[in-house]
Amino acid sequence: RGNRSAGIVVYNRGAGTYEWNDISANGRCGVQIKSGSTPVFRRNRIHHEKQAGVLTAEDGTGVLEENDIFDNQWSGVQTEGPSNPKLVRNRIHHNGGAGFIAYQSGSGLLDGNSIYSNKKYGVQAKTGGQPTVRNNTIHDKAYGIYLSEAGGGVYEGNTISNAEGSGIYVSADCSPTMSNNHGAS
């Protein structure tokens, strides 16, 4: 808590299980998963970071399960290529950017998350980001899912509601696979 850099950095093929921690108010990201690392973060509160709540980069993967990720100045979770984290049953909300963003060929699997009240988008993919987004509830301000700049991925079985813009926005240069997504009032 309150570090000048990140709260927890797992790198150089690091692993471990991190449970029931309060990770907050750090100078950069709350959690960084980098360089081939595969940790498990479960039931943590990751909040009030100066940048993203969680950043995966440089082939970082790992599992984020049942965490509460909120009130970060940037996005809740950012993944840049070629990282590929697995996010399951997290609450990702009230972040300054997107709830989740995949960019620079980042990917990731999002399954069963509740993503809501983020400033920009629920889920965003751009610059080659290719996440798989399944069975999530997305209740966000501007757009539920926003794809631009050759962003893509697979989007299946998501419930998207209360978007002031569109539930799903796809720019002309994107080619996602979409099936069985629906709106709710």
mmCIF file of C-alpha atoms in Angstrom:
data_model
loop_
_atom_site.group_PDB
_atom_site.id
_atom_site.type_symbol
_atom_site.label_atom_id
_atom_site.label_comp_id
_atom_site.label_asym_id
_atom_site.label_seq_id
_atom_site.Cartn_x
_atom_site.Cartn_y
_atom_site.Cartn_z
ATOM 1 C CA ARG A 1 0.000 0.000 0.000
ATOM 2 C CA GLY A 2 1.260 3.456 -0.908
ATOM 3 C CA ASN A 3 4.398 2.395 -2.806
ATOM 4 C CA ARG A 4 5.977 4.769 -5.331
ATOM 5 C CA SER A 5 5.822 2.101 -8.022
ATOM 6 C CA ALA A 6 3.529 -0.959 -8.214
ATOM 7 C CA GLY A 7 2.025 -2.711 -5.216
ATOM 8 C CA ILE A 8 2.970 -6.257 -6.306
ATOM 9 C CA VAL A 9 5.189 -7.103 -9.296
ATOM 10 C CA VAL A 10 5.431 -10.734 -10.409
ATOM 11 C CA TYR A 11 8.065 -11.153 -13.123
ATOM 12 C CA ASN A 12 10.756 -13.426 -14.613
ATOM 13 C CA ARG A 13 8.487 -16.511 -14.687
ATOM 14 C CA GLY A 14 7.249 -15.839 -11.155
ATOM 15 C CA ALA A 15 4.215 -17.570 -9.703
ATOM 16 C CA GLY A 16 2.546 -17.849 -6.289
ATOM 17 C CA THR A 17 -0.954 -17.387 -4.911
ATOM 18 C CA TYR A 18 -2.020 -14.010 -3.532
ATOM 19 C CA GLU A 19 -5.284 -14.063 -1.572
ATOM 20 C CA TRP A 20 -7.288 -11.682 0.609
ATOM 21 C CA ASN A 21 -4.959 -8.685 0.172
ATOM 22 C CA ASP A 22 -5.864 -5.007 0.057
ATOM 23 C CA ILE A 23 -3.689 -3.610 -2.747
ATOM 24 C CA SER A 24 -4.184 0.140 -2.999
ATOM 25 C CA ALA A 25 -2.890 3.684 -3.435
ATOM 26 C CA ASN A 26 0.341 2.825 -5.249
ATOM 27 C CA GLY A 27 2.224 5.178 -7.583
ATOM 28 C CA ARG A 28 1.666 2.994 -10.654
ATOM 29 C CA CYS A 29 -0.379 -0.204 -10.996
ATOM 30 C CA GLY A 30 -1.620 -2.265 -8.103
ATOM 31 C CA VAL A 31 -0.453 -5.512 -9.705
ATOM 32 C CA GLN A 32 1.984 -6.080 -12.582
ATOM 33 C CA ILE A 33 2.316 -9.547 -14.120
ATOM 34 C CA LYS A 34 5.238 -9.656 -16.548
ATOM 35 C CA SER A 35 7.825 -11.751 -18.401
ATOM 36 C CA GLY A 36 6.242 -15.190 -18.457
ATOM 37 C CA SER A 37 4.814 -15.095 -14.929
ATOM 38 C CA THR A 38 1.784 -17.188 -13.917
ATOM 39 C CA PRO A 39 0.487 -16.088 -10.487
ATOM 40 C CA VAL A 40 -3.010 -16.550 -9.075
ATOM 41 C CA PHE A 41 -4.678 -13.490 -7.531
ATOM 42 C CA ARG A 42 -7.848 -14.460 -5.674
ATOM 43 C CA ARG A 43 -10.301 -12.463 -3.532
ATOM 44 C CA ASN A 44 -8.186 -9.301 -3.370
ATOM 45 C CA ARG A 45 -9.283 -5.676 -3.361
ATOM 46 C CA ILE A 46 -7.254 -3.756 -5.960
ATOM 47 C CA HIS A 47 -8.169 -0.086 -5.900
ATOM 48 C CA HIS A 48 -7.227 3.596 -5.959
ATOM 49 C CA GLU A 49 -4.100 3.085 -8.083
ATOM 50 C CA LYS A 50 -2.488 5.977 -9.992
ATOM 51 C CA GLN A 51 -2.537 3.874 -13.172
ATOM 52 C CA ALA A 52 -4.311 0.558 -13.886
ATOM 53 C CA GLY A 53 -5.467 -1.825 -11.206
ATOM 54 C CA VAL A 54 -3.740 -4.736 -12.975
ATOM 55 C CA LEU A 55 -1.284 -4.705 -15.904
ATOM 56 C CA THR A 56 -0.189 -7.848 -17.715
ATOM 57 C CA ALA A 57 2.645 -7.481 -20.223
ATOM 58 C CA GLU A 58 5.626 -9.291 -21.769
ATOM 59 C CA ASP A 59 3.902 -12.696 -21.950
ATOM 60 C CA GLY A 60 2.480 -12.490 -18.433
ATOM 61 C CA THR A 61 -0.549 -14.707 -17.890
ATOM 62 C CA GLY A 62 -1.898 -15.768 -14.531
ATOM 63 C CA VAL A 63 -5.394 -16.015 -13.100
ATOM 64 C CA LEU A 64 -7.451 -13.226 -11.560
ATOM 65 C CA GLU A 65 -10.396 -14.771 -9.714
ATOM 66 C CA GLU A 66 -13.097 -13.194 -7.536
ATOM 67 C CA ASN A 67 -11.236 -9.909 -7.059
ATOM 68 C CA ASP A 68 -12.821 -6.504 -6.553
ATOM 69 C CA ILE A 69 -10.988 -4.129 -8.943
ATOM 70 C CA PHE A 70 -12.234 -0.550 -8.656
ATOM 71 C CA ASP A 71 -11.538 3.200 -8.539
ATOM 72 C CA ASN A 72 -8.246 3.051 -10.460
ATOM 73 C CA GLN A 73 -7.259 6.144 -12.444
ATOM 74 C CA TRP A 74 -6.693 4.201 -15.680
ATOM 75 C CA SER A 75 -8.400 0.935 -16.573
ATOM 76 C CA GLY A 76 -9.264 -1.842 -14.160
ATOM 77 C CA VAL A 77 -7.233 -4.452 -16.084
ATOM 78 C CA GLN A 78 -4.879 -3.745 -19.001
ATOM 79 C CA THR A 79 -3.263 -6.470 -21.062
ATOM 80 C CA GLU A 80 -0.665 -5.741 -23.705
ATOM 81 C CA GLY A 81 0.838 -8.297 -26.054
ATOM 82 C CA PRO A 82 1.509 -11.005 -25.987
ATOM 83 C CA SER A 83 0.070 -11.484 -22.492
ATOM 84 C CA ASN A 84 -2.973 -13.679 -21.906
ATOM 85 C CA PRO A 85 -4.482 -13.564 -18.389
ATOM 86 C CA LYS A 86 -7.609 -15.426 -17.287
ATOM 87 C CA LEU A 87 -10.214 -13.335 -15.437
ATOM 88 C CA VAL A 88 -13.014 -15.266 -13.727
ATOM 89 C CA ARG A 89 -15.854 -13.926 -11.545
ATOM 90 C CA ASN A 90 -14.271 -10.545 -10.788
ATOM 91 C CA ARG A 91 -16.065 -7.288 -10.130
ATOM 92 C CA ILE A 92 -14.436 -4.586 -12.278
ATOM 93 C CA HIS A 93 -16.010 -1.196 -11.716
ATOM 94 C CA HIS A 94 -15.694 2.578 -11.334
ATOM 95 C CA ASN A 95 -12.327 2.810 -13.129
ATOM 96 C CA GLY A 96 -11.151 5.912 -15.013
ATOM 97 C CA GLY A 97 -10.730 4.147 -18.377
ATOM 98 C CA ALA A 98 -12.169 0.838 -19.552
ATOM 99 C CA GLY A 99 -13.005 -1.981 -17.194
ATOM 100 C CA PHE A 100 -10.764 -4.242 -19.314
ATOM 101 C CA ILE A 101 -8.577 -3.307 -22.288
ATOM 102 C CA ALA A 102 -6.514 -5.544 -24.589
ATOM 103 C CA TYR A 103 -4.078 -3.712 -26.864
ATOM 104 C CA GLN A 104 -0.811 -4.201 -28.763
ATOM 105 C CA SER A 105 -1.868 -7.800 -29.535
ATOM 106 C CA GLY A 106 -2.779 -8.602 -25.925
ATOM 107 C CA SER A 107 -5.520 -11.142 -25.334
ATOM 108 C CA GLY A 108 -7.029 -12.751 -22.258
ATOM 109 C CA LEU A 109 -10.078 -14.787 -21.280
ATOM 110 C CA LEU A 110 -12.883 -13.040 -19.387
ATOM 111 C CA ASP A 111 -15.554 -15.403 -18.069
ATOM 112 C CA GLY A 112 -18.384 -14.644 -15.667
ATOM 113 C CA ASN A 113 -17.217 -11.174 -14.600
ATOM 114 C CA SER A 114 -19.390 -8.256 -13.555
ATOM 115 C CA ILE A 115 -18.092 -5.151 -15.357
ATOM 116 C CA TYR A 116 -19.881 -1.880 -14.617
ATOM 117 C CA SER A 117 -19.762 1.897 -14.120
ATOM 118 C CA ASN A 118 -16.362 2.438 -15.760
ATOM 119 C CA LYS A 119 -15.739 5.882 -17.236
ATOM 120 C CA LYS A 120 -15.110 4.809 -20.846
ATOM 121 C CA TYR A 121 -16.013 1.244 -21.868
ATOM 122 C CA GLY A 122 -16.760 -2.067 -20.247
ATOM 123 C CA VAL A 123 -14.437 -4.034 -22.542
ATOM 124 C CA GLN A 124 -12.128 -2.480 -25.142
ATOM 125 C CA ALA A 125 -9.845 -4.066 -27.755
ATOM 126 C CA LYS A 126 -7.587 -2.027 -30.025
ATOM 127 C CA THR A 127 -4.263 -2.216 -31.880
ATOM 128 C CA GLY A 128 -4.589 -5.952 -32.418
ATOM 129 C CA GLY A 129 -6.036 -6.848 -29.012
ATOM 130 C CA GLN A 130 -7.850 -10.223 -29.247
ATOM 131 C CA PRO A 131 -9.583 -11.184 -25.971
ATOM 132 C CA THR A 132 -12.152 -13.943 -25.504
ATOM 133 C CA VAL A 133 -15.089 -12.468 -23.588
ATOM 134 C CA ARG A 134 -17.785 -14.950 -22.468
ATOM 135 C CA ASN A 135 -20.752 -14.903 -20.119
ATOM 136 C CA ASN A 136 -20.036 -11.501 -18.561
ATOM 137 C CA THR A 137 -22.518 -8.913 -17.352
ATOM 138 C CA ILE A 138 -21.491 -5.515 -18.714
ATOM 139 C CA HIS A 139 -23.368 -2.453 -17.482
ATOM 140 C CA ASP A 140 -21.402 0.590 -18.535
ATOM 141 C CA LYS A 141 -21.681 4.265 -19.391
ATOM 142 C CA ALA A 142 -20.423 4.881 -22.922
ATOM 143 C CA TYR A 143 -20.193 1.474 -24.647
ATOM 144 C CA GLY A 144 -20.405 -2.055 -23.322
ATOM 145 C CA ILE A 145 -17.868 -3.405 -25.843
ATOM 146 C CA TYR A 146 -15.734 -1.048 -27.953
ATOM 147 C CA LEU A 147 -13.492 -2.317 -30.764
ATOM 148 C CA SER A 148 -11.218 -0.051 -32.832
ATOM 149 C CA GLU A 149 -7.821 0.048 -34.563
ATOM 150 C CA ALA A 150 -7.865 -3.624 -35.679
ATOM 151 C CA GLY A 151 -9.123 -4.882 -32.312
ATOM 152 C CA GLY A 152 -10.957 -8.182 -32.423
ATOM 153 C CA GLY A 153 -11.543 -11.283 -30.371
ATOM 154 C CA VAL A 154 -14.441 -13.571 -29.518
ATOM 155 C CA TYR A 155 -17.543 -12.269 -27.695
ATOM 156 C CA GLU A 156 -20.134 -14.856 -26.646
ATOM 157 C CA GLY A 157 -23.078 -14.933 -24.273
ATOM 158 C CA ASN A 158 -22.554 -11.518 -22.683
ATOM 159 C CA THR A 159 -25.383 -9.427 -21.251
ATOM 160 C CA ILE A 160 -24.897 -5.743 -22.048
ATOM 161 C CA SER A 161 -27.100 -3.028 -20.565
ATOM 162 C CA ASN A 162 -27.493 0.698 -19.967
ATOM 163 C CA ALA A 163 -24.907 1.846 -22.491
ATOM 164 C CA GLU A 164 -25.403 5.532 -23.348
ATOM 165 C CA GLY A 165 -23.630 5.017 -26.685
ATOM 166 C CA SER A 166 -24.090 1.570 -28.199
ATOM 167 C CA GLY A 167 -24.050 -1.795 -26.527
ATOM 168 C CA ILE A 168 -21.369 -2.909 -28.988
ATOM 169 C CA TYR A 169 -19.269 -0.642 -31.228
ATOM 170 C CA VAL A 170 -17.121 -2.183 -33.979
ATOM 171 C CA SER A 171 -15.065 0.053 -36.300
ATOM 172 C CA ALA A 172 -14.617 -0.862 -39.979
ATOM 173 C CA ASP A 173 -11.083 -2.237 -39.503
ATOM 174 C CA CYS A 174 -12.121 -4.834 -36.883
ATOM 175 C CA SER A 175 -13.252 -8.441 -37.459
ATOM 176 C CA PRO A 176 -14.473 -9.942 -34.168
ATOM 177 C CA THR A 177 -16.530 -13.088 -33.741
ATOM 178 C CA MET A 178 -19.817 -12.275 -31.996
ATOM 179 C CA SER A 179 -22.530 -14.714 -30.942
ATOM 180 C CA ASN A 180 -25.423 -14.861 -28.502
ATOM 181 C CA ASN A 181 -24.765 -11.474 -26.862
ATOM 182 C CA HIS A 182 -27.884 -9.664 -25.737
ATOM 183 C CA GLY A 183 -29.110 -6.493 -24.150
ATOM 184 C CA ALA A 184 -31.075 -6.202 -20.955
ATOM 185 C CA SER A 185 -33.112 -3.356 -19.593
#
